[in-house]
Coordinates of C-alpha atoms in Angstrom, one line a residue:
M93 CA 125.1 -178.9 -150.9
K94 CA 126.7 -178.2 -147.5
K95 CA 126.4 -180.9 -144.9
V96 CA 124.1 -180.2 -142.0
I97 CA 125.9 -180.4 -138.6
I98 CA 123.8 -180.5 -135.5
P99 CA 125.5 -179.0 -132.4
I100 CA 126.3 -181.4 -129.6
Y101 CA 123.9 -179.7 -127.2
K102 CA 121.1 -180.4 -129.6
L103 CA 121.9 -184.0 -129.8
N104 CA 122.1 -184.2 -126.0
K105 CA 118.6 -183.0 -125.8
G106 CA 117.6 -186.1 -127.7
I107 CA 119.3 -188.3 -125.0
V108 CA 117.3 -186.6 -122.3
F109 CA 114.1 -187.0 -124.2
G110 CA 114.8 -190.6 -125.0
T111 CA 115.5 -191.6 -121.4
L112 CA 112.4 -189.9 -120.2
L113 CA 110.4 -191.9 -122.8
L114 CA 112.1 -195.1 -121.7
T115 CA 111.2 -194.3 -118.1
Y116 CA 107.6 -193.8 -119.1
A117 CA 107.5 -197.2 -120.9
I118 CA 108.9 -199.0 -117.8
V119 CA 106.5 -197.2 -115.4
F120 CA 103.6 -198.0 -117.7
F121 CA 104.6 -201.7 -117.9
I122 CA 105.0 -201.9 -114.0
L123 CA 101.6 -200.3 -113.4
A124 CA 99.9 -202.7 -115.9
R125 CA 101.7 -205.7 -114.4
T126 CA 100.6 -204.7 -110.8
V127 CA 97.5 -202.6 -110.7
G128 CA 96.2 -203.5 -114.2
Y129 CA 96.8 -207.3 -113.6
K130 CA 93.9 -207.5 -111.3
N131 CA 91.5 -205.2 -113.1
M132 CA 92.0 -205.8 -116.8
T133 CA 91.1 -208.6 -119.2
N134 CA 93.9 -210.5 -120.9
G135 CA 93.3 -208.6 -124.1
E136 CA 93.7 -205.3 -122.3
L137 CA 96.9 -206.4 -120.5
I138 CA 98.4 -207.5 -123.8
G139 CA 97.5 -204.2 -125.3
C140 CA 99.3 -202.5 -122.4
Y141 CA 102.4 -204.6 -122.8
V142 CA 102.4 -203.9 -126.6
N143 CA 102.1 -200.1 -125.9
A144 CA 105.0 -200.2 -123.4
G145 CA 107.1 -202.3 -125.8
I146 CA 106.6 -200.0 -128.7
V147 CA 107.5 -196.9 -126.6
A148 CA 110.5 -198.6 -125.2
A149 CA 111.7 -199.7 -128.7
I150 CA 111.4 -196.2 -130.0
A151 CA 113.2 -194.7 -127.0
L152 CA 116.1 -197.2 -127.2
A153 CA 116.4 -196.6 -130.9
W154 CA 116.4 -192.9 -130.4
I155 CA 119.1 -193.1 -127.6
I156 CA 121.3 -195.5 -129.6
F157 CA 121.1 -193.4 -132.8
T158 CA 121.7 -190.1 -131.0
T159 CA 124.7 -191.6 -129.0
W160 CA 126.2 -192.8 -132.3
R161 CA 126.0 -189.3 -133.7
I162 CA 127.5 -187.8 -130.6
V163 CA 130.4 -190.3 -130.6
K164 CA 130.9 -189.5 -134.3
R165 CA 131.2 -185.8 -133.6
T166 CA 133.4 -185.9 -130.4
K167 CA 137.0 -186.9 -129.7
K168 CA 138.5 -190.2 -128.7
N169 CA 137.4 -191.7 -125.3
S170 CA 134.1 -189.8 -125.5
L171 CA 132.2 -193.1 -125.8
T172 CA 133.4 -194.1 -122.3
N173 CA 132.4 -190.7 -121.0
W174 CA 128.8 -190.9 -122.4
I175 CA 128.3 -194.4 -121.2
V176 CA 129.4 -193.5 -117.7
A177 CA 127.0 -190.6 -117.9
G178 CA 124.3 -193.3 -117.9
Q179 CA 122.1 -192.3 -120.7
Y180 CA 120.8 -195.9 -120.8
I181 CA 119.6 -195.8 -117.3
P182 CA 116.0 -194.7 -117.1
L183 CA 115.5 -191.4 -115.2
F184 CA 119.1 -191.3 -113.9
G185 CA 120.2 -191.0 -117.6
A186 CA 117.8 -188.1 -118.1
I187 CA 119.0 -186.2 -115.0
S188 CA 122.7 -186.8 -115.6
N189 CA 122.4 -185.8 -119.3
Y190 CA 120.4 -182.7 -118.3
I191 CA 123.3 -181.6 -116.1
I192 CA 125.7 -182.2 -119.0
L193 CA 123.3 -180.3 -121.3
K194 CA 123.3 -177.3 -119.0
K195 CA 127.1 -177.2 -119.1
E196 CA 127.1 -177.5 -122.9
L197 CA 124.6 -174.6 -123.3
K198 CA 127.0 -172.3 -121.5
K199 CA 129.3 -172.5 -124.5
Y200 CA 126.4 -171.3 -126.7
K201 CA 125.1 -168.5 -124.5
D202 CA 123.2 -165.8 -126.6
R203 CA 123.4 -168.0 -129.7
S204 CA 120.2 -169.3 -131.2
L205 CA 120.0 -172.0 -133.8
L206 CA 120.0 -169.5 -136.6
K207 CA 123.1 -167.8 -135.2
D208 CA 125.0 -171.0 -134.8
P209 CA 127.3 -171.3 -137.8
N210 CA 127.2 -175.2 -137.4
F211 CA 123.4 -175.2 -137.9
K212 CA 121.6 -174.8 -141.1
H213 CA 117.9 -175.4 -141.5
K214 CA 117.3 -178.1 -144.0
K215 CA 113.8 -178.7 -145.2
D216 CA 113.3 -182.5 -145.7
P217 CA 109.9 -183.0 -147.4
M218 CA 110.3 -186.8 -147.2
K219 CA 110.7 -187.0 -143.4
V220 CA 107.0 -187.8 -142.7
Q221 CA 106.8 -190.3 -145.5
I222 CA 109.9 -192.2 -144.4
L223 CA 108.7 -192.2 -140.8
L224 CA 105.3 -193.6 -141.9
V225 CA 107.1 -196.4 -143.8
V226 CA 109.3 -197.2 -140.9
I227 CA 106.3 -197.3 -138.5
T228 CA 104.4 -199.6 -140.9
I229 CA 107.4 -202.0 -140.9
V230 CA 107.8 -201.9 -137.2
I231 CA 104.1 -202.6 -136.7
V232 CA 104.2 -205.6 -139.1
L233 CA 107.3 -207.0 -137.3
T234 CA 105.7 -206.5 -133.9
T235 CA 102.5 -208.2 -135.1
W236 CA 104.5 -211.3 -136.1
L237 CA 106.1 -211.3 -132.7
V238 CA 102.9 -210.8 -130.6
Y239 CA 100.8 -213.3 -132.6
S240 CA 103.6 -215.9 -132.5
V241 CA 103.5 -215.7 -128.6
V242 CA 99.9 -215.1 -127.7
G243 CA 98.2 -216.6 -130.8
H244 CA 95.5 -213.9 -130.9
T245 CA 94.3 -214.1 -134.4
T246 CA 90.5 -213.6 -133.9
D247 CA 88.4 -210.8 -132.4
S248 CA 85.6 -211.2 -129.8
D249 CA 83.2 -211.9 -132.7
G250 CA 85.3 -214.8 -134.0
N251 CA 86.5 -212.9 -137.0
V252 CA 89.9 -214.1 -138.1
F253 CA 92.6 -211.4 -138.6
V254 CA 95.1 -211.4 -141.4
I255 CA 98.7 -211.4 -140.3
P256 CA 100.4 -209.0 -142.7
G257 CA 103.4 -210.0 -144.8
I258 CA 106.0 -208.3 -147.0
I259 CA 103.6 -208.0 -150.0
D260 CA 101.0 -206.4 -147.7
V261 CA 103.5 -203.8 -146.7
V262 CA 104.3 -202.9 -150.3
L263 CA 100.6 -203.1 -151.3
S264 CA 99.4 -200.8 -148.4
P265 CA 100.1 -197.4 -150.0
I266 CA 98.4 -198.5 -153.2
K267 CA 95.3 -199.5 -151.2
G268 CA 95.8 -196.2 -149.3
F269 CA 95.6 -194.2 -152.5
I270 CA 92.5 -196.1 -153.6
D271 CA 90.7 -195.7 -150.2
G272 CA 91.7 -192.0 -149.9
A273 CA 90.9 -191.1 -153.5
E274 CA 88.2 -188.6 -152.7
I275 CA 90.2 -186.6 -150.2
I276 CA 93.3 -186.7 -152.4
I277 CA 91.5 -185.4 -155.4
Y278 CA 90.0 -182.6 -153.3
L279 CA 93.4 -181.6 -152.1
L280 CA 95.0 -181.6 -155.6
V281 CA 92.2 -179.4 -156.9
M282 CA 92.6 -177.1 -153.8
G283 CA 96.3 -176.8 -154.7
A284 CA 95.4 -175.7 -158.2
F285 CA 93.0 -173.2 -156.9
L286 CA 95.4 -171.6 -154.4
Q287 CA 98.1 -171.5 -157.1
A288 CA 95.7 -169.6 -159.4
V289 CA 95.0 -167.1 -156.6
N290 CA 98.7 -166.7 -155.7
S291 CA 99.7 -166.2 -159.3
S292 CA 97.2 -163.3 -159.6
K293 CA 98.9 -161.5 -156.6
A294 CA 95.4 -160.6 -155.5
L295 CA 96.0 -161.4 -151.8
E296 CA 99.2 -159.4 -151.6
A297 CA 97.5 -156.5 -153.4
G298 CA 94.5 -156.6 -151.0
I299 CA 96.6 -156.8 -147.8
G300 CA 98.9 -154.0 -149.2
R301 CA 95.9 -151.7 -149.9
L302 CA 94.6 -152.3 -146.5
V303 CA 97.9 -151.5 -144.8
K304 CA 98.2 -148.3 -146.8
K305 CA 94.8 -147.1 -145.8
L306 CA 95.5 -147.8 -142.1
K307 CA 98.7 -145.8 -142.1
G308 CA 98.9 -143.8 -138.9
K309 CA 96.4 -146.4 -137.2
E310 CA 98.9 -149.3 -137.4
L311 CA 97.7 -150.8 -134.1
I312 CA 94.5 -151.7 -135.9
I313 CA 96.4 -153.7 -138.4
I314 CA 97.2 -156.4 -135.9
P315 CA 93.6 -157.7 -135.2
I316 CA 92.7 -157.3 -138.9
I317 CA 95.6 -159.2 -140.3
M318 CA 95.4 -161.9 -137.6
F319 CA 91.7 -162.4 -138.3
L320 CA 92.3 -162.7 -142.1
F321 CA 95.1 -165.2 -141.6
S322 CA 93.2 -167.2 -139.0
I323 CA 90.2 -167.6 -141.4
G324 CA 92.6 -169.1 -143.9
G325 CA 94.0 -171.4 -141.3
A326 CA 90.6 -172.5 -140.0
V327 CA 89.0 -173.0 -143.4
F328 CA 91.7 -174.3 -145.7
G329 CA 94.7 -174.9 -143.4
M330 CA 96.7 -171.8 -144.5
C331 CA 100.3 -172.3 -143.4
E332 CA 103.1 -172.2 -146.0
E333 CA 100.9 -169.7 -147.9
T334 CA 101.8 -167.1 -145.3
I335 CA 105.5 -167.0 -146.2
P336 CA 105.3 -164.4 -149.0
F337 CA 103.5 -162.0 -146.7
Y338 CA 106.5 -161.4 -144.5
A339 CA 108.0 -159.2 -147.2
I340 CA 104.8 -157.1 -147.2
V341 CA 104.0 -157.0 -143.5
M342 CA 107.4 -156.7 -141.9
P343 CA 108.2 -153.2 -143.4
I344 CA 104.8 -151.9 -142.3
V345 CA 105.2 -153.3 -138.8
L346 CA 108.7 -151.8 -138.4
A347 CA 107.7 -148.4 -139.9
A348 CA 104.8 -148.3 -137.4
G349 CA 107.3 -148.5 -134.4
F350 CA 106.8 -152.2 -133.6
D351 CA 109.6 -154.8 -133.8
G352 CA 110.4 -158.0 -135.8
I353 CA 108.8 -160.3 -133.3
T354 CA 105.4 -158.5 -133.7
G355 CA 105.5 -159.2 -137.4
V356 CA 106.3 -162.9 -136.9
I357 CA 103.6 -163.3 -134.3
I358 CA 100.7 -161.7 -136.2
I359 CA 101.5 -163.8 -139.3
L360 CA 102.5 -167.1 -137.8
F361 CA 100.0 -167.1 -134.9
G362 CA 97.3 -165.6 -137.1
A363 CA 97.3 -168.6 -139.4
G364 CA 98.5 -171.0 -136.6
I365 CA 95.6 -170.2 -134.4
G366 CA 93.2 -170.8 -137.2
V367 CA 94.8 -174.3 -137.8
C368 CA 94.7 -175.0 -134.0
S369 CA 91.0 -174.4 -134.0
S370 CA 90.3 -175.8 -137.4
I371 CA 86.6 -175.3 -138.4
I372 CA 86.6 -177.3 -141.7
N373 CA 90.4 -177.4 -142.4
P374 CA 90.6 -180.3 -144.9
F375 CA 94.0 -181.4 -143.7
M376 CA 92.7 -181.9 -140.2
I377 CA 88.9 -182.0 -140.0
M378 CA 88.0 -183.6 -143.3
T379 CA 90.7 -186.2 -143.0
S380 CA 89.8 -187.0 -139.4
V381 CA 86.2 -187.4 -140.3
D382 CA 87.1 -189.6 -143.3
A383 CA 89.4 -191.7 -141.1
V384 CA 86.6 -192.3 -138.6
N385 CA 84.2 -193.3 -141.3
A386 CA 86.7 -195.7 -142.9
A387 CA 87.3 -197.3 -139.5
G388 CA 83.8 -198.7 -139.4
I389 CA 83.4 -198.2 -135.7
I390 CA 80.3 -199.6 -134.0
N391 CA 78.3 -197.3 -131.7
P392 CA 77.8 -199.3 -128.5
I393 CA 74.6 -197.4 -127.7
T394 CA 72.7 -197.9 -131.0
G395 CA 74.7 -200.9 -132.5
N396 CA 75.0 -199.0 -135.8
T397 CA 78.2 -198.1 -137.6
I398 CA 79.2 -194.6 -136.8
V399 CA 79.1 -192.2 -139.7
M400 CA 80.4 -188.6 -139.0
S401 CA 80.0 -185.5 -141.1
L402 CA 81.9 -182.1 -141.2
S403 CA 79.1 -180.6 -139.1
D404 CA 79.8 -182.8 -136.1
G405 CA 81.4 -180.5 -133.4
I406 CA 81.5 -177.5 -135.8
V407 CA 79.8 -175.2 -133.3
F408 CA 82.4 -176.2 -130.6
R409 CA 85.2 -175.6 -133.1
I410 CA 83.9 -172.2 -133.8
I411 CA 83.9 -171.5 -130.1
V412 CA 87.5 -172.6 -129.7
Y413 CA 88.3 -170.4 -132.8
V414 CA 86.8 -167.3 -131.3
V415 CA 88.5 -167.8 -127.9
F416 CA 91.9 -168.6 -129.4
L417 CA 91.8 -165.7 -131.8
A418 CA 90.8 -163.3 -129.0
I419 CA 93.7 -164.5 -126.9
G420 CA 96.1 -164.2 -129.8
I421 CA 95.0 -160.6 -130.7
V422 CA 95.1 -159.4 -127.1
F423 CA 98.6 -160.9 -126.5
S424 CA 99.9 -159.5 -129.8
T425 CA 98.4 -156.1 -129.4
L426 CA 99.7 -155.7 -125.8
Y427 CA 103.2 -156.7 -126.8
A428 CA 103.2 -154.4 -129.8
R429 CA 101.9 -151.5 -127.8
K430 CA 104.6 -152.1 -125.1
V431 CA 107.4 -152.2 -127.7
K432 CA 106.1 -149.0 -129.5
A433 CA 106.0 -147.2 -126.1
H434 CA 109.4 -148.6 -124.9
P435 CA 111.5 -149.8 -127.8
Q436 CA 114.3 -150.9 -125.5
K437 CA 111.9 -153.5 -124.1
S438 CA 111.9 -155.3 -127.5
L439 CA 113.5 -158.8 -127.2
V440 CA 115.2 -158.1 -130.6
Y441 CA 116.2 -154.5 -129.7
E442 CA 119.8 -155.1 -130.6
L443 CA 118.8 -156.2 -134.0
S444 CA 116.5 -153.2 -134.7
D445 CA 118.9 -151.4 -137.0
I446 CA 119.5 -154.5 -139.0
H447 CA 115.8 -155.1 -139.4
K448 CA 115.1 -151.5 -140.5
T449 CA 117.8 -151.8 -143.0
K450 CA 116.6 -155.0 -144.5
F451 CA 112.8 -154.1 -144.4
I452 CA 112.4 -150.7 -145.9
F453 CA 108.8 -149.8 -146.6
D454 CA 108.3 -149.2 -150.3
E455 CA 104.7 -148.5 -151.5
K456 CA 105.8 -149.2 -155.0
A457 CA 106.7 -152.8 -154.1
V458 CA 103.1 -153.6 -153.1
P459 CA 101.1 -155.0 -156.1
V460 CA 98.4 -152.6 -157.5
L461 CA 94.8 -153.7 -156.6
T462 CA 93.4 -153.7 -160.2
T463 CA 89.8 -154.6 -161.1
K464 CA 90.9 -158.1 -162.1
R465 CA 92.5 -158.6 -158.7
K466 CA 89.4 -157.3 -157.0
L467 CA 87.3 -159.7 -158.9
T468 CA 89.8 -162.5 -158.0
L469 CA 89.4 -161.7 -154.3
I470 CA 85.6 -161.8 -154.7
I471 CA 85.7 -165.2 -156.3
F472 CA 88.2 -166.4 -153.7
T473 CA 85.9 -165.2 -150.8
L474 CA 82.7 -166.7 -152.4
A475 CA 84.4 -170.1 -152.8
F476 CA 85.1 -170.3 -149.1
V477 CA 81.7 -168.9 -148.3
F478 CA 80.0 -171.7 -150.3
L479 CA 82.4 -174.2 -148.7
I480 CA 81.2 -173.2 -145.2
I481 CA 77.6 -172.9 -146.0
G482 CA 77.6 -176.2 -148.0
A483 CA 79.3 -178.1 -145.1
I484 CA 76.8 -177.1 -142.4
P485 CA 73.7 -179.4 -142.2
W486 CA 71.1 -176.6 -141.8
Y487 CA 68.1 -179.0 -141.7
E488 CA 69.6 -181.1 -138.8
L489 CA 70.5 -177.9 -136.8
T490 CA 67.3 -175.9 -137.4
G491 CA 64.7 -178.3 -138.8
W492 CA 64.1 -176.0 -141.7
D493 CA 63.8 -177.9 -145.0
G494 CA 63.8 -174.8 -147.3
L495 CA 67.2 -175.7 -148.9
Q496 CA 66.0 -179.2 -149.7
R497 CA 62.8 -177.8 -151.3
L498 CA 65.0 -175.3 -153.3
N499 CA 67.2 -178.1 -154.5
A500 CA 64.1 -180.1 -155.6
W501 CA 62.7 -177.1 -157.4
L502 CA 66.0 -176.5 -159.3
I503 CA 66.0 -180.1 -160.4
D504 CA 62.4 -179.8 -161.7
V505 CA 62.9 -176.4 -163.5
F506 CA 66.5 -176.9 -164.7
P507 CA 67.0 -180.7 -165.1
F508 CA 70.1 -180.1 -167.2
L509 CA 71.9 -179.0 -164.0
G510 CA 72.0 -182.6 -162.8
T511 CA 71.0 -184.3 -159.5
G512 CA 74.4 -185.4 -158.1
V513 CA 75.1 -182.4 -155.9
G514 CA 72.4 -182.5 -153.4
A515 CA 71.0 -179.7 -151.3
V516 CA 73.2 -177.1 -149.7
G517 CA 74.3 -178.4 -146.3
S518 CA 74.8 -182.0 -147.5
W519 CA 77.9 -181.3 -149.6
Y520 CA 81.1 -183.2 -149.2
L521 CA 84.5 -183.8 -150.7
A522 CA 83.5 -184.4 -154.3
T523 CA 81.2 -181.4 -154.4
F524 CA 83.9 -179.2 -152.8
A525 CA 86.4 -180.3 -155.3
M526 CA 84.0 -179.3 -158.1
L527 CA 83.5 -176.0 -156.3
F528 CA 87.2 -175.1 -156.2
L529 CA 87.7 -176.5 -159.8
V530 CA 85.1 -174.0 -161.0
A531 CA 86.6 -171.2 -158.9
A532 CA 90.2 -172.0 -160.2
T533 CA 88.9 -171.9 -163.7
L534 CA 87.2 -168.6 -163.3
I535 CA 90.2 -167.0 -161.7
T536 CA 92.5 -168.3 -164.4
M537 CA 90.2 -167.1 -167.2
L538 CA 90.0 -163.7 -165.5
N539 CA 93.8 -163.5 -165.5
W540 CA 94.2 -165.4 -168.8
K541 CA 97.8 -166.0 -170.0
G542 CA 97.1 -168.8 -172.5
A543 CA 96.1 -172.5 -172.3
N544 CA 99.6 -173.7 -171.6
N545 CA 100.0 -171.4 -168.7
F546 CA 96.6 -172.6 -167.3
Y547 CA 97.8 -176.2 -167.5
D548 CA 101.2 -175.3 -165.9
E549 CA 99.6 -173.4 -163.1
C550 CA 97.3 -176.3 -162.3
M551 CA 100.2 -178.8 -162.3
V552 CA 102.4 -176.5 -160.0
G553 CA 99.5 -176.1 -157.5
A554 CA 98.7 -179.7 -157.5
K555 CA 102.4 -180.6 -157.1
D556 CA 102.5 -178.5 -153.9
F557 CA 99.9 -180.9 -152.4
L558 CA 101.4 -184.1 -153.8
S559 CA 103.5 -184.7 -150.8
V560 CA 100.4 -184.5 -148.6
A561 CA 98.6 -187.0 -151.0
I562 CA 101.5 -189.4 -150.5
E563 CA 101.3 -188.9 -146.7
I564 CA 97.6 -189.7 -146.8
A565 CA 98.2 -192.8 -148.9
L566 CA 100.9 -194.1 -146.6
A567 CA 99.0 -193.3 -143.4
R568 CA 95.8 -194.8 -144.9
G569 CA 97.8 -197.9 -145.9
L570 CA 99.2 -198.1 -142.4
S571 CA 95.6 -197.9 -141.0
I572 CA 94.5 -200.7 -143.3
I573 CA 97.3 -202.9 -141.9
L574 CA 96.5 -202.0 -138.3
T575 CA 92.8 -202.9 -138.9
D576 CA 93.2 -206.1 -141.0
S577 CA 95.7 -207.5 -138.6
G578 CA 93.7 -206.6 -135.5
F579 CA 96.8 -204.9 -134.1
N580 CA 94.8 -201.7 -133.5
I581 CA 92.5 -203.6 -131.1
L582 CA 95.5 -204.6 -129.0
I583 CA 96.7 -200.9 -128.9
T584 CA 93.2 -199.7 -128.3
N585 CA 92.7 -202.1 -125.4
G586 CA 95.7 -200.6 -123.7
I587 CA 94.3 -197.1 -124.0
K588 CA 90.5 -197.5 -123.4
G589 CA 91.1 -198.9 -119.9
A590 CA 92.8 -195.6 -118.9
L591 CA 90.1 -193.6 -120.6
G592 CA 87.3 -195.5 -118.9
V593 CA 88.4 -194.5 -115.4
N594 CA 87.6 -190.8 -115.5
A595 CA 86.5 -188.6 -118.4
I596 CA 88.5 -185.6 -117.3
L597 CA 91.7 -187.6 -116.7
G598 CA 91.0 -189.3 -120.1
V599 CA 90.9 -185.9 -121.9
I600 CA 94.1 -184.9 -120.2
I601 CA 95.8 -188.2 -121.3
L602 CA 94.6 -187.9 -124.9
F603 CA 95.6 -184.3 -125.2
V604 CA 99.1 -184.7 -123.9
S605 CA 99.5 -188.0 -125.9
F606 CA 98.5 -186.1 -129.1
I607 CA 101.1 -183.4 -128.4
V608 CA 103.9 -186.1 -127.9
I609 CA 102.8 -188.1 -131.0
S610 CA 102.6 -184.9 -133.1
I611 CA 106.3 -184.3 -132.5
F612 CA 107.0 -187.6 -134.4
I613 CA 104.0 -187.3 -136.9
P614 CA 103.6 -183.5 -137.4
S615 CA 101.5 -184.1 -140.6
T616 CA 97.8 -183.4 -139.7
S617 CA 96.5 -185.8 -142.4
G618 CA 99.1 -188.5 -141.5
F619 CA 98.0 -188.2 -137.9
A620 CA 94.4 -188.5 -138.7
Y621 CA 94.7 -191.8 -140.7
A622 CA 97.6 -193.5 -138.7
V623 CA 96.6 -192.5 -135.2
F624 CA 93.1 -191.0 -134.7
G625 CA 91.0 -193.2 -137.0
P626 CA 92.2 -196.7 -136.2
I627 CA 93.4 -196.2 -132.6
A628 CA 92.2 -193.2 -130.7
A629 CA 88.6 -193.1 -132.1
P630 CA 87.8 -196.8 -131.2
A631 CA 89.4 -196.3 -127.8
I632 CA 87.0 -193.2 -127.2
V633 CA 84.0 -195.2 -128.3
G634 CA 84.9 -198.3 -126.4
S635 CA 85.8 -196.5 -123.1
G636 CA 82.4 -196.9 -121.6
L637 CA 82.0 -193.1 -121.4
Y638 CA 81.1 -192.4 -125.0
G639 CA 77.9 -190.6 -125.8
V640 CA 76.8 -189.9 -122.2
T641 CA 76.6 -186.6 -120.2
G642 CA 80.0 -185.8 -118.9
G643 CA 81.6 -188.3 -121.4
Y644 CA 83.5 -188.3 -124.6
S645 CA 82.6 -187.4 -128.2
L646 CA 84.4 -188.2 -131.3
A647 CA 84.1 -184.6 -132.4
G648 CA 85.7 -183.6 -129.1
G649 CA 88.6 -186.0 -129.9
I650 CA 89.1 -184.4 -133.3
A651 CA 89.2 -180.9 -131.7
S652 CA 91.8 -182.3 -129.2
T653 CA 93.9 -183.6 -132.1
S654 CA 93.6 -180.2 -134.0
I655 CA 94.7 -178.1 -131.0
A656 CA 97.5 -180.4 -129.9
N657 CA 99.0 -180.9 -133.4
G658 CA 98.6 -177.2 -134.2
L659 CA 100.4 -176.1 -131.0
V660 CA 103.3 -178.4 -131.9
N661 CA 103.6 -177.1 -135.4
L662 CA 103.5 -173.5 -134.0
S663 CA 106.6 -174.1 -131.9
S664 CA 108.6 -177.1 -133.1
P665 CA 112.0 -176.4 -134.7
T666 CA 111.1 -179.0 -137.3
A667 CA 108.1 -177.2 -138.5
G668 CA 109.0 -175.6 -141.9
P669 CA 106.7 -172.5 -142.0
F670 CA 107.7 -171.7 -138.4
V671 CA 111.4 -171.8 -138.9
I672 CA 111.3 -170.3 -142.4
G673 CA 109.1 -167.4 -141.1
C674 CA 111.7 -166.6 -138.4
E675 CA 114.4 -166.8 -141.0
M676 CA 112.6 -164.4 -143.4
A677 CA 111.9 -161.9 -140.5
H678 CA 115.6 -162.3 -139.3
V679 CA 114.3 -163.2 -135.8
P680 CA 116.4 -165.7 -133.9
L681 CA 114.4 -168.7 -132.6
K682 CA 115.7 -168.1 -129.1
N683 CA 114.3 -164.6 -129.0
F684 CA 111.0 -165.8 -130.6
Y685 CA 110.6 -168.4 -127.8
Q686 CA 111.2 -165.8 -125.2
A687 CA 108.4 -163.8 -126.5
A688 CA 105.9 -166.5 -127.5
W689 CA 106.2 -169.1 -124.7
K690 CA 103.6 -167.4 -122.6
L691 CA 101.1 -167.3 -125.4
L692 CA 101.8 -171.0 -126.2
L693 CA 101.2 -171.9 -122.6
I694 CA 98.0 -169.9 -122.4
L695 CA 96.7 -171.6 -125.6
F696 CA 97.6 -175.0 -124.1
L697 CA 95.8 -174.5 -120.8
V698 CA 92.8 -172.7 -122.4
G699 CA 92.5 -175.4 -125.0
L700 CA 92.6 -178.2 -122.4
A701 CA 90.1 -176.3 -120.3
L702 CA 87.7 -176.0 -123.3
L703 CA 88.0 -179.7 -124.0
I704 CA 87.1 -180.6 -120.5
I705 CA 84.2 -178.2 -120.5
G706 CA 83.1 -179.9 -123.8
L707 CA 82.4 -183.1 -121.9
W708 CA 79.2 -181.5 -120.6
L709 CA 78.1 -179.6 -123.6
P710 CA 75.1 -180.9 -125.5
K711 CA 75.3 -182.9 -128.8
S712 CA 74.0 -179.8 -130.8
I713 CA 77.3 -178.2 -129.9
M714 CA 79.8 -181.1 -129.6
G715 CA 78.4 -183.5 -132.2
Q716 CA 78.8 -187.2 -131.8

């Protein structure tokens, strides 16, 4: 395999980012030492110092590692030049390296990452897992250091914390698997279900049939396709599953007079907007809810342990979904119409001949929508309809107990059905796993190719989600170490002080922080278990502004996580579906950014505005 070589200008960006991060850590420490010293408790001060120390350690490690790679790539005497540039000096290092970066970029004018012959995208499925292992080890080492200095081994109730050791680190992912068994089983079954659908080619056939019928009215294709993909993103986290559709949608888009960027936007942002505004996306919403419940957070108002459900904040998430989808459709339609009217205004106009050569519309290439595929689409749709209906607590929202009475009647009349499912509206992960297992079996039987094929398809589908299961186990194990050692309390103390000053400021701090952290932990499930459950959620509840008018809600925090993490995965060069989508569409990343940065900025600002408005929305909308 050819070795991946990162251009110098890409490495230099790392230096700029590292020095800015180091500057932030120093400023945070100074503020805690001066302003916070008079207004915070000892525990909160220690939390601030720990936060500043962790950020500084990450920044220095990033700078040293990047400098080593630069020195390795450049000629002799370059080490002196880079040190003189001052990358280790906070703020000055960022400014000086930014100047050098601008000079370096002149050499690469009009060359995107995809055009650069020294750059090849390499998908590394282990990067998140390795990062979680490293974070766990760093947390354990930091715990040893902090407790050896301050001697804090008990909480405010006198409970003694366990200082983790080497065996605890090795054992943590095993405990994570056990603790996260329900969500892991659900995801593995979901993988088998999606593989059964993909193997049937029903989705491709359905989209292809739709596109053929709308020939001559291609502008209508944009809102329809974006809506369909967004539902997939909002309900089951559709992301990598969009990749095969580039081969179907791109020829239609180009034949209609649009450009390659239009094709990328309607597919990528269609699914991505759904993920940003996840309604019941298992990778974000279900894992976040599960992480909060596992954290055992005490409600300061009632004194009871907080127990969340999928319905908490679902109305608000639907509102975010509708607003985001409307923005995406309007932006994409306006851009497509402009390009159709004035092709020379396309940002990939110089590549139009190449695109038309590579993407020739061939109706024969679209799978035929047979009766079996129609039935497969019906089962596919019904599975997600039952998922949505089963997750919404209808009795709590409306006070109508008809579903409970129906469930009781079914048990009386058909006792052989069993009693473990519960009424519609009270379903959770185990029930949903059963739902998709039944749906996968029905689809496989409908497209029957033998028992061995059935088994193989289930294994292939589950394998696709196995990396996510490992991430959940590692992140859940890290959460266990954070909680058992009490280290999450130190970090939380450093956050809740800032959140308690002003709710609007707190929402902005959390949102921006989630975006920064998502760059390092792009995995939604990993983020939920490693960051939101043990750290952010307790900080929100303990801020003093939880559960009051104009204050925070945990459901609002989950929505903030979803939007922030989704935006990062829509635009980060390390996001696999994003980069692969541009590669398949033969659209350089540089040109895509030129077209999409306005949409990304609008979604960022609108998302932040909705989160701030959510502070004053009633509990029936925001949840707890």
